[in-house]
Coordinates of C-alpha atoms and ligand atoms in Angstrom, one line a residue:
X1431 CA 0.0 0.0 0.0
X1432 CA 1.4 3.5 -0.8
X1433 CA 1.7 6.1 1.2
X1434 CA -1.3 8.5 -0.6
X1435 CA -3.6 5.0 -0.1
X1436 CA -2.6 5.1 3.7
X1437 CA -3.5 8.8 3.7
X1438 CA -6.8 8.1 2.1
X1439 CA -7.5 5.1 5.0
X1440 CA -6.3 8.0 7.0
X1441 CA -9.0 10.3 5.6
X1442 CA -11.8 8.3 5.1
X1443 CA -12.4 7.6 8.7
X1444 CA -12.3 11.6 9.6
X1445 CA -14.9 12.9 11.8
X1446 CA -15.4 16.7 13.6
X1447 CA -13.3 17.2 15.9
X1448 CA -13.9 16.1 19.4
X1449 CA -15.4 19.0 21.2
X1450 CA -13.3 19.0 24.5
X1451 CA -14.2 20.5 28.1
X1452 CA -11.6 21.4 31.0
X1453 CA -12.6 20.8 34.5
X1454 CA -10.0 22.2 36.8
X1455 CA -8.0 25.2 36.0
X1456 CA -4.5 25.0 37.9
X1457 CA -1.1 23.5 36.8
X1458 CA -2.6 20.5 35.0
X1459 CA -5.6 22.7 33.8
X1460 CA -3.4 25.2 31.9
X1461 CA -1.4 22.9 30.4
X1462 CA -3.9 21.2 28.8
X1463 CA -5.3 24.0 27.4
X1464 CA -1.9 24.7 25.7
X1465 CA -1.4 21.0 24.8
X1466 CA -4.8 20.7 23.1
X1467 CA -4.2 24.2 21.2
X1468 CA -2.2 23.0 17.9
X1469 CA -4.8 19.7 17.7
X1470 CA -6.8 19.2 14.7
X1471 CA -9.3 16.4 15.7
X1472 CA -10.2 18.4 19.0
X1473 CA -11.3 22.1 19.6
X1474 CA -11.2 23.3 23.2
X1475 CA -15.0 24.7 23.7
X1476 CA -15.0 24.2 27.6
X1477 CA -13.6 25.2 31.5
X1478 CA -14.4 25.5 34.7
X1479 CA -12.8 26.5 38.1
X1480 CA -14.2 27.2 41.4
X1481 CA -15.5 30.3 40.2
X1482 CA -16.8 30.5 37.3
X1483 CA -16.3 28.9 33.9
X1484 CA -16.1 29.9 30.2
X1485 CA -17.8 28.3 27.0
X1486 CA -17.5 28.9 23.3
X1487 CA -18.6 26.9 21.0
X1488 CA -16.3 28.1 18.2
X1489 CA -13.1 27.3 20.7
X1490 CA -11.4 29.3 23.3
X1491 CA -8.3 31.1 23.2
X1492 CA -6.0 29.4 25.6
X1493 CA -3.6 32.5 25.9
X1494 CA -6.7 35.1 27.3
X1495 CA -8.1 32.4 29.2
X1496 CA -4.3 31.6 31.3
X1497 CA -4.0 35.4 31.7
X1498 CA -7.6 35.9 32.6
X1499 CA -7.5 33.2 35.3
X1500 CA -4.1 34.2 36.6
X1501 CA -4.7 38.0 37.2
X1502 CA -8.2 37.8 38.2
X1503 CA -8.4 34.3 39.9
X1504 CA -11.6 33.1 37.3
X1505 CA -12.8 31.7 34.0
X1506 CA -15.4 33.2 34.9
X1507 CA -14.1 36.9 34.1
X1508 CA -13.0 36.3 30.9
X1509 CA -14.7 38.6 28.5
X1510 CA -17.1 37.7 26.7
X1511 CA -17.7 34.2 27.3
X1512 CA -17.1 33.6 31.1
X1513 CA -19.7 33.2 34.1
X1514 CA -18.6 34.0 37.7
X1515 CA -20.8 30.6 39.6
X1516 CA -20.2 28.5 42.6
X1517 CA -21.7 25.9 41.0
X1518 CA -19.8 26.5 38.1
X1519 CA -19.5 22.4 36.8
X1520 CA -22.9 22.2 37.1
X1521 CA -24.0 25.3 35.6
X1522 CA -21.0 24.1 32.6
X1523 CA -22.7 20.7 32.4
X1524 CA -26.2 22.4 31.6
X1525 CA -25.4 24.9 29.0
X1526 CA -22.6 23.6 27.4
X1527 CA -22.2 21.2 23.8
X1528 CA -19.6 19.0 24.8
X1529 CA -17.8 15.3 23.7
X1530 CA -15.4 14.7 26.1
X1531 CA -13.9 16.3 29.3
X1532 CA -11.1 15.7 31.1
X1533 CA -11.3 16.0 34.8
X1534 CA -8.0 18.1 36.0
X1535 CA -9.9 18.7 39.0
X1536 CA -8.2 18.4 42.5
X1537 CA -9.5 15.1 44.7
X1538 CA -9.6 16.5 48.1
X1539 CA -11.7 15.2 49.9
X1540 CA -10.7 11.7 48.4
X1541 CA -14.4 11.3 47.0
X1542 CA -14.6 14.7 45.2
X1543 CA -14.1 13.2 41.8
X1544 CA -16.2 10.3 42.4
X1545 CA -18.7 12.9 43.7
X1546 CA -18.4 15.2 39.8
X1547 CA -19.0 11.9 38.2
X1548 CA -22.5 11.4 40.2
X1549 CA -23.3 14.5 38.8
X1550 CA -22.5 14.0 34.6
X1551 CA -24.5 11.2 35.9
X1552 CA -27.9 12.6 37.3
X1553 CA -27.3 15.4 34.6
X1554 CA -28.3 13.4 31.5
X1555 CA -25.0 14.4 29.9
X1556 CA -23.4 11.5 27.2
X1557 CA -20.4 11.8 26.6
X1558 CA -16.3 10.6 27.5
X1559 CA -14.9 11.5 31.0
X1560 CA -11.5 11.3 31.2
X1561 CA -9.3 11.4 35.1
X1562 CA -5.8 11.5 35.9
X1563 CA -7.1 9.6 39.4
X1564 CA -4.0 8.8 41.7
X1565 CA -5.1 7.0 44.8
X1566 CA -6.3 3.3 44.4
X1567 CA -9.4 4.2 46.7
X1568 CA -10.2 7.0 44.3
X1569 CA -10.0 4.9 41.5
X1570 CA -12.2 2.2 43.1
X1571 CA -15.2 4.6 43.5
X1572 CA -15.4 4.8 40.3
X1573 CA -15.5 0.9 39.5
X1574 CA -18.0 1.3 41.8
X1575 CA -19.9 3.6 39.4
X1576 CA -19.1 1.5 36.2
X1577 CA -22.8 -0.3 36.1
X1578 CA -24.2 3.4 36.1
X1579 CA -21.8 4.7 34.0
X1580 CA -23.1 2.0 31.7
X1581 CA -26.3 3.1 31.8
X1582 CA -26.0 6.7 32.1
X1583 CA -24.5 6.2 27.7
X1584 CA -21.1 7.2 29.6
X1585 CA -17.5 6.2 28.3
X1586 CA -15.5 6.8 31.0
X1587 CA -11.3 6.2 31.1
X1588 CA -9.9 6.1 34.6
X1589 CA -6.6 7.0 35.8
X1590 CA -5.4 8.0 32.0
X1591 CA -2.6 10.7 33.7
X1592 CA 1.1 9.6 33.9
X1593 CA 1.2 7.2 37.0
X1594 CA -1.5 6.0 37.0
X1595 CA -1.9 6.3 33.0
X1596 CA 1.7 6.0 31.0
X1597 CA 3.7 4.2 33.0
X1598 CA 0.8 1.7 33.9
X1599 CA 0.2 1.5 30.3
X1600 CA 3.7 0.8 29.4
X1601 CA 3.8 -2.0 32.1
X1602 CA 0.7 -3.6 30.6
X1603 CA 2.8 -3.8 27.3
X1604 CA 6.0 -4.9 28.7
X1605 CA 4.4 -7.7 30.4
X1606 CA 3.8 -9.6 27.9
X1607 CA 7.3 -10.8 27.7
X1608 CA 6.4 -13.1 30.4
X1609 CA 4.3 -16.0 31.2
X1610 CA 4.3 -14.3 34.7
X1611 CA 5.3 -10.9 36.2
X1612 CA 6.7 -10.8 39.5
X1613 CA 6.9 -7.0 40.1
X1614 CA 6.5 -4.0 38.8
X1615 CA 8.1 -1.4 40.2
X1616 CA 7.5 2.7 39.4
X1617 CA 9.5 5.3 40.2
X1618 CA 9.0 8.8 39.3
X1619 CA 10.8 12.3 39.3
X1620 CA 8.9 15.7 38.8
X1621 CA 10.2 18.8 39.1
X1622 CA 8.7 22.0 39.0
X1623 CA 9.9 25.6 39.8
X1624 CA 7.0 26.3 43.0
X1625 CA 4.6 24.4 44.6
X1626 CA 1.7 27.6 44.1
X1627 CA 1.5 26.2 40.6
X1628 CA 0.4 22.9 41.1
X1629 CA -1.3 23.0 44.6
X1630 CA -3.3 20.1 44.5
X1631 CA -1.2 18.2 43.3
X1632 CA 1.1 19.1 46.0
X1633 CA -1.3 18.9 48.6
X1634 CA -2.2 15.1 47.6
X1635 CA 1.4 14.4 47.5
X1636 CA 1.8 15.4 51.3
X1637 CA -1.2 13.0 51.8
X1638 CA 1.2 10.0 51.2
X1639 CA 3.5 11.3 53.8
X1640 CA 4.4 9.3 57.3
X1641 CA 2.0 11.0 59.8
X1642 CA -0.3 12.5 57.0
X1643 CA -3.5 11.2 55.5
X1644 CA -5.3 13.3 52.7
X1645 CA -7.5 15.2 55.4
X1646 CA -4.7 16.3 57.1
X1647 CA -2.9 17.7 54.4
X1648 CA -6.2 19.0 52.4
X1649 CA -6.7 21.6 56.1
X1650 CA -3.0 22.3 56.1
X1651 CA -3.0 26.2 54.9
X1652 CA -0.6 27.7 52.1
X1653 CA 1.6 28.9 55.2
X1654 CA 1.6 25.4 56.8
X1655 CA 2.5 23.7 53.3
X1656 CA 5.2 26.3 53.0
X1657 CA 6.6 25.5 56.5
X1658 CA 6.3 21.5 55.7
X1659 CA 8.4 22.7 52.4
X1660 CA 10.9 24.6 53.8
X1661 CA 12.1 22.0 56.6
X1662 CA 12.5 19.5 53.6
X1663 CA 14.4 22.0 51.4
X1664 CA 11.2 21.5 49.0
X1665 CA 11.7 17.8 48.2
X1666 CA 9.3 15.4 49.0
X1667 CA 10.4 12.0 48.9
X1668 CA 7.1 9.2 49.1
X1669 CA 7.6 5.6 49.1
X1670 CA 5.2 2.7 49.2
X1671 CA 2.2 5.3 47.4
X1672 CA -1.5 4.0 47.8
X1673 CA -1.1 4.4 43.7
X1674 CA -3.8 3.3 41.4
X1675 CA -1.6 1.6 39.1
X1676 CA -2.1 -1.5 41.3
X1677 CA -5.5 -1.9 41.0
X1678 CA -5.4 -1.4 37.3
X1679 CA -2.8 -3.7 36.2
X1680 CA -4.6 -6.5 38.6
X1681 CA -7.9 -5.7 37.0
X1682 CA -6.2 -5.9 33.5
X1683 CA -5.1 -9.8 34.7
X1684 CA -1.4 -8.8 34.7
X1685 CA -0.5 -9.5 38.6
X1686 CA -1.6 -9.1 42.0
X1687 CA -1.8 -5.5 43.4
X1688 CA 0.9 -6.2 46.0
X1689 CA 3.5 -7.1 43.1
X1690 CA 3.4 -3.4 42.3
X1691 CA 5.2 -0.3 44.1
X1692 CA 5.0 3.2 43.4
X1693 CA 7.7 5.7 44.8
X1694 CA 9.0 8.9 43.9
X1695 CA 11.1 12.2 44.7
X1696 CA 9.2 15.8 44.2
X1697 CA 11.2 19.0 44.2
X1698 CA 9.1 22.2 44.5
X1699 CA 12.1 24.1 44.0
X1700 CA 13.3 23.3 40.6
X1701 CA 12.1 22.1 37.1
X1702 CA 14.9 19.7 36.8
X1703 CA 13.7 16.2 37.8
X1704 CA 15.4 14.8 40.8
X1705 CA 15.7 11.3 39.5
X1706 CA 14.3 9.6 35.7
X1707 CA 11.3 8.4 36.0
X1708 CA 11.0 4.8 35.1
X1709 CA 8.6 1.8 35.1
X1710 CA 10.7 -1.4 35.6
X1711 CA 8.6 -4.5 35.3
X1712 CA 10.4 -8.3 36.2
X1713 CA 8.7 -11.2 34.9
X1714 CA 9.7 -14.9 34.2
X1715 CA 9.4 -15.7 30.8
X1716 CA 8.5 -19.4 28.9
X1717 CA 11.9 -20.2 28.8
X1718 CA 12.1 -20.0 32.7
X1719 CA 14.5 -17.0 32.6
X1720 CA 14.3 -14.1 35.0
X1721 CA 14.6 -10.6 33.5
X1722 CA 13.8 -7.2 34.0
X1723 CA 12.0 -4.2 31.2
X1724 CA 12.5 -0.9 32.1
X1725 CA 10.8 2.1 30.3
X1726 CA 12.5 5.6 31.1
X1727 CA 11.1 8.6 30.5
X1728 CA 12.7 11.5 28.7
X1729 CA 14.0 14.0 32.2
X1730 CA 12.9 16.9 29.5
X1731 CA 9.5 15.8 29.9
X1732 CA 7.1 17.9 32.7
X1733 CA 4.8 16.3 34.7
X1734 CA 2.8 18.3 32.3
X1735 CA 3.5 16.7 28.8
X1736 CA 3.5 13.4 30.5
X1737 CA -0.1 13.8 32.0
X1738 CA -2.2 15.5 29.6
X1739 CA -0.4 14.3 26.3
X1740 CA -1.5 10.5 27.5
X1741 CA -5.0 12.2 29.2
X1742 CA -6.1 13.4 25.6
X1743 CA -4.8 10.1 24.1
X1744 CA -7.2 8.0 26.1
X1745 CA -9.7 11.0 25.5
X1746 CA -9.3 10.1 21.8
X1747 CA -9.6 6.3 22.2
X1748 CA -12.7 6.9 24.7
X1749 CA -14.4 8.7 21.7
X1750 CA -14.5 6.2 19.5
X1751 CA -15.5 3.5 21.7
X1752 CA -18.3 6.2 22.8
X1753 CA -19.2 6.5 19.1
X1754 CA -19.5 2.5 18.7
X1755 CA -22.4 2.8 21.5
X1756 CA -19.5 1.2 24.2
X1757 CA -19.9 2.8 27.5
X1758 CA -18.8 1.9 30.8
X1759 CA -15.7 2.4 32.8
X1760 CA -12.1 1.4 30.9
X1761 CA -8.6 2.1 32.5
X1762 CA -5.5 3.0 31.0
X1763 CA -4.3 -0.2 31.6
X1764 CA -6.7 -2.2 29.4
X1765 CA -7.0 0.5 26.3
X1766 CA -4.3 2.1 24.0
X1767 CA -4.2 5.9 24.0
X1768 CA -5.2 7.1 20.5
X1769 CA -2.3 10.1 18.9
X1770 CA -4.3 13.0 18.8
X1771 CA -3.4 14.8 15.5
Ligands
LIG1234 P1 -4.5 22.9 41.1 O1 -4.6 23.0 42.5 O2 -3.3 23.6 40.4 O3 -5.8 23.4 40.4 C1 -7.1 22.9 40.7 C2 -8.1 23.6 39.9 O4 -9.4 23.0 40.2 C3 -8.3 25.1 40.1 O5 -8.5 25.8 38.9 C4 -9.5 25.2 41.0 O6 -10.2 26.4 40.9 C5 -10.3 24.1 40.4 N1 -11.4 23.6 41.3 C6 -11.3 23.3 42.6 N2 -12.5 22.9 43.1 C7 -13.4 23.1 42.1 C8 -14.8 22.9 42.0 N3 -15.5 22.5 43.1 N4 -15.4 23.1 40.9 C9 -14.7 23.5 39.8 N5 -13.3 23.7 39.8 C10 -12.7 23.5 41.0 O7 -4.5 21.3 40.7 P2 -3.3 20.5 39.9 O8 -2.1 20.5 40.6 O9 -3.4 20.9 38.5 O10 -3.9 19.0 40.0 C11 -5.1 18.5 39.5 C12 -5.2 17.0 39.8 O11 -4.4 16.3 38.9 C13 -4.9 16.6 41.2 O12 -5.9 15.8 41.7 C14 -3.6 15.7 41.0 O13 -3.5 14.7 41.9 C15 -3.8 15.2 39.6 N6 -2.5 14.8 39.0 C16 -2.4 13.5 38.5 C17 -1.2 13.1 38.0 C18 -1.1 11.7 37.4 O14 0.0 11.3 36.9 N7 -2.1 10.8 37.4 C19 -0.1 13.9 38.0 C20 -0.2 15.2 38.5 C21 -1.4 15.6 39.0

């Protein structure tokens, strides 16, 4: 086959772009905006924060929205499509035309998300929900939700950021080297320039702390977070996560939960990773012979590029299941991301 009749494969199957929603307008928020800018097959129509939220059904201008939300603290300023709400996902939900939305909203309490979810729910609203979910107790209320999901004509891809999402995908594909895999082990390394920018994030991190549980550190105040920062000269080091990655990789029939371990050093302080982040995954394979994969991650990749590139991916692949009438609840581990173009 040439290359002009792989093109035309290519062509034949295009479709409107995927109309894409934000939920969540911090660190991971922003970036996606930026990432989903140059896309072809998706137009950004849709955020919300806190506050407010903007829609515009001929796409949104990631630059005014950034600088809207950074000076004035909402979407919901931005002139001429934002609206100042405190119910501002519902209210987004209502009016908006939307495909697919990826949920770059902070989990604190632990059952926030699950809680949004209840709500596309109850709303009426079809469509493809995307998270980047970290805690396997997050992840399991929405299994829990899967049946509704179902029935609500809901495609929804869980824990689709970079661990869970990436790396749990990359371990799904490196297992199957072996007729059995004995561990897999993630290790990851972000570093960004100050904590202010990714807050939740940061704030879930401390969760996984000795002495801390997510309730602790979602009451800590800026000034307390700073304080916790400043004795630790900005690095958080967490071992032993309660990572989703485990659940997923059992539920996708590759091992047991307790064969997988999820650690990882966080500097606040720098944009340099501390260490690469890498999946290594040992298995045994038909031959009897012990051995060890290990997928490394590029240290000029952010945190950012490494959630929301693979986020949109699974967005992508979630469409098309959503537009072949499959609903339900997939996770990263048991679908391929799709390239967005
Ligand atoms: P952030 O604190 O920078 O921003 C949170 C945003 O959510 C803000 O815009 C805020 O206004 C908005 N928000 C809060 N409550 C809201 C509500 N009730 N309604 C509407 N909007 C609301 O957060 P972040 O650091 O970008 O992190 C977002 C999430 O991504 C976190 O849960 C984090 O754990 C997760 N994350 C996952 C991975 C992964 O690899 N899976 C990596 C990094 C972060």
């Amino acid at each position: 086959m040439s290359a002009e009749q792989v093109k035309g494969l290519i062509n034949s199957s295009a479709i409107a772009p995927v109309r894409v929603g934000i939920l969540g307008f911090g660190g991971l928020g922003q970036a996606a905006a930026k990432v989903i800018a140059p896309k072809r097959e998706m137009v950004w129509v849709a955020a919300a924060d806190q506050k407010g939220y903007a829609y515009n059904a001929e796409g949104l201008d990631p630059d005014a929205c950034i600088a809207t939300y950074q000076s004035l603290g909402s979407l919901g300023y931005l002139e001429p499509s934002g609206i100042l709400s405190n119910r501002s996902i519902q209210d987004l939900i209502g009016q908006a035309s939307v495909d697919g939305y990826f949920l770059a909203l902070p989990n604190l309490p632990n059952t926030f998300m699950a809680s949004v979810v209840r709500q596309f729910i109850q709303s009426g609203w079809r469509g493809v929900l995307v998270d980047a979910l970290k805690r396997t107790s997050a992840v399991e209320q929405m299994l829990a939700l899967k049946d509704e999901l179902q029935n609500a004509g809901i495609t929804y891809m869980a824990g689709c950021g970079a661990t869970p999402g990436l790396l749990t995908a990359a371990a799904a594909i490196a297992a199957q080297s072996y007729a059995e895999v004995h561990s897999v082990k993630i290790t990851f390394g972000v570093g960004i320039a100050n904590w202010e920018a990714y807050r939740a994030t940061i704030r879930e991190d401390i969760g996984h702390l000795p002495g801390y549980d997510v309730e602790r550190a979602r009451a800590m105040s800026d000034a307390e977070v700073e304080a916790l920062l400043d004795e630790t000269n900005g690095i958080l080091t967490l071992e032993n996560m309660e990572h989703a990655d485990d659940v997923m990789l059992e539920l996708a029939g590759i091992c047991s939960r307790d064969r997988v371990t999820v650690g990882g050093v966080v500097d606040t302080r720098n944009p340099k990773k501390p260490l690469s982040t890498n999946v290594q995954v040992t298995g045994r394979t038909f031959e009897g012979k012990i051995s060890t994969h290990t997928f490394t991650l590029g240290d000029e990749t952010s945190m950012a590029a490494n959630v929301c590139g693979p986020a949109f991916g699974y967005l992508k692949a979630g469409a098309s299941l959503h537009r072949r009438g499959i609903y339900g609840l997939f996770t990263a581990a048991e679908v391929m991301p799709q390239f967005v173009q």
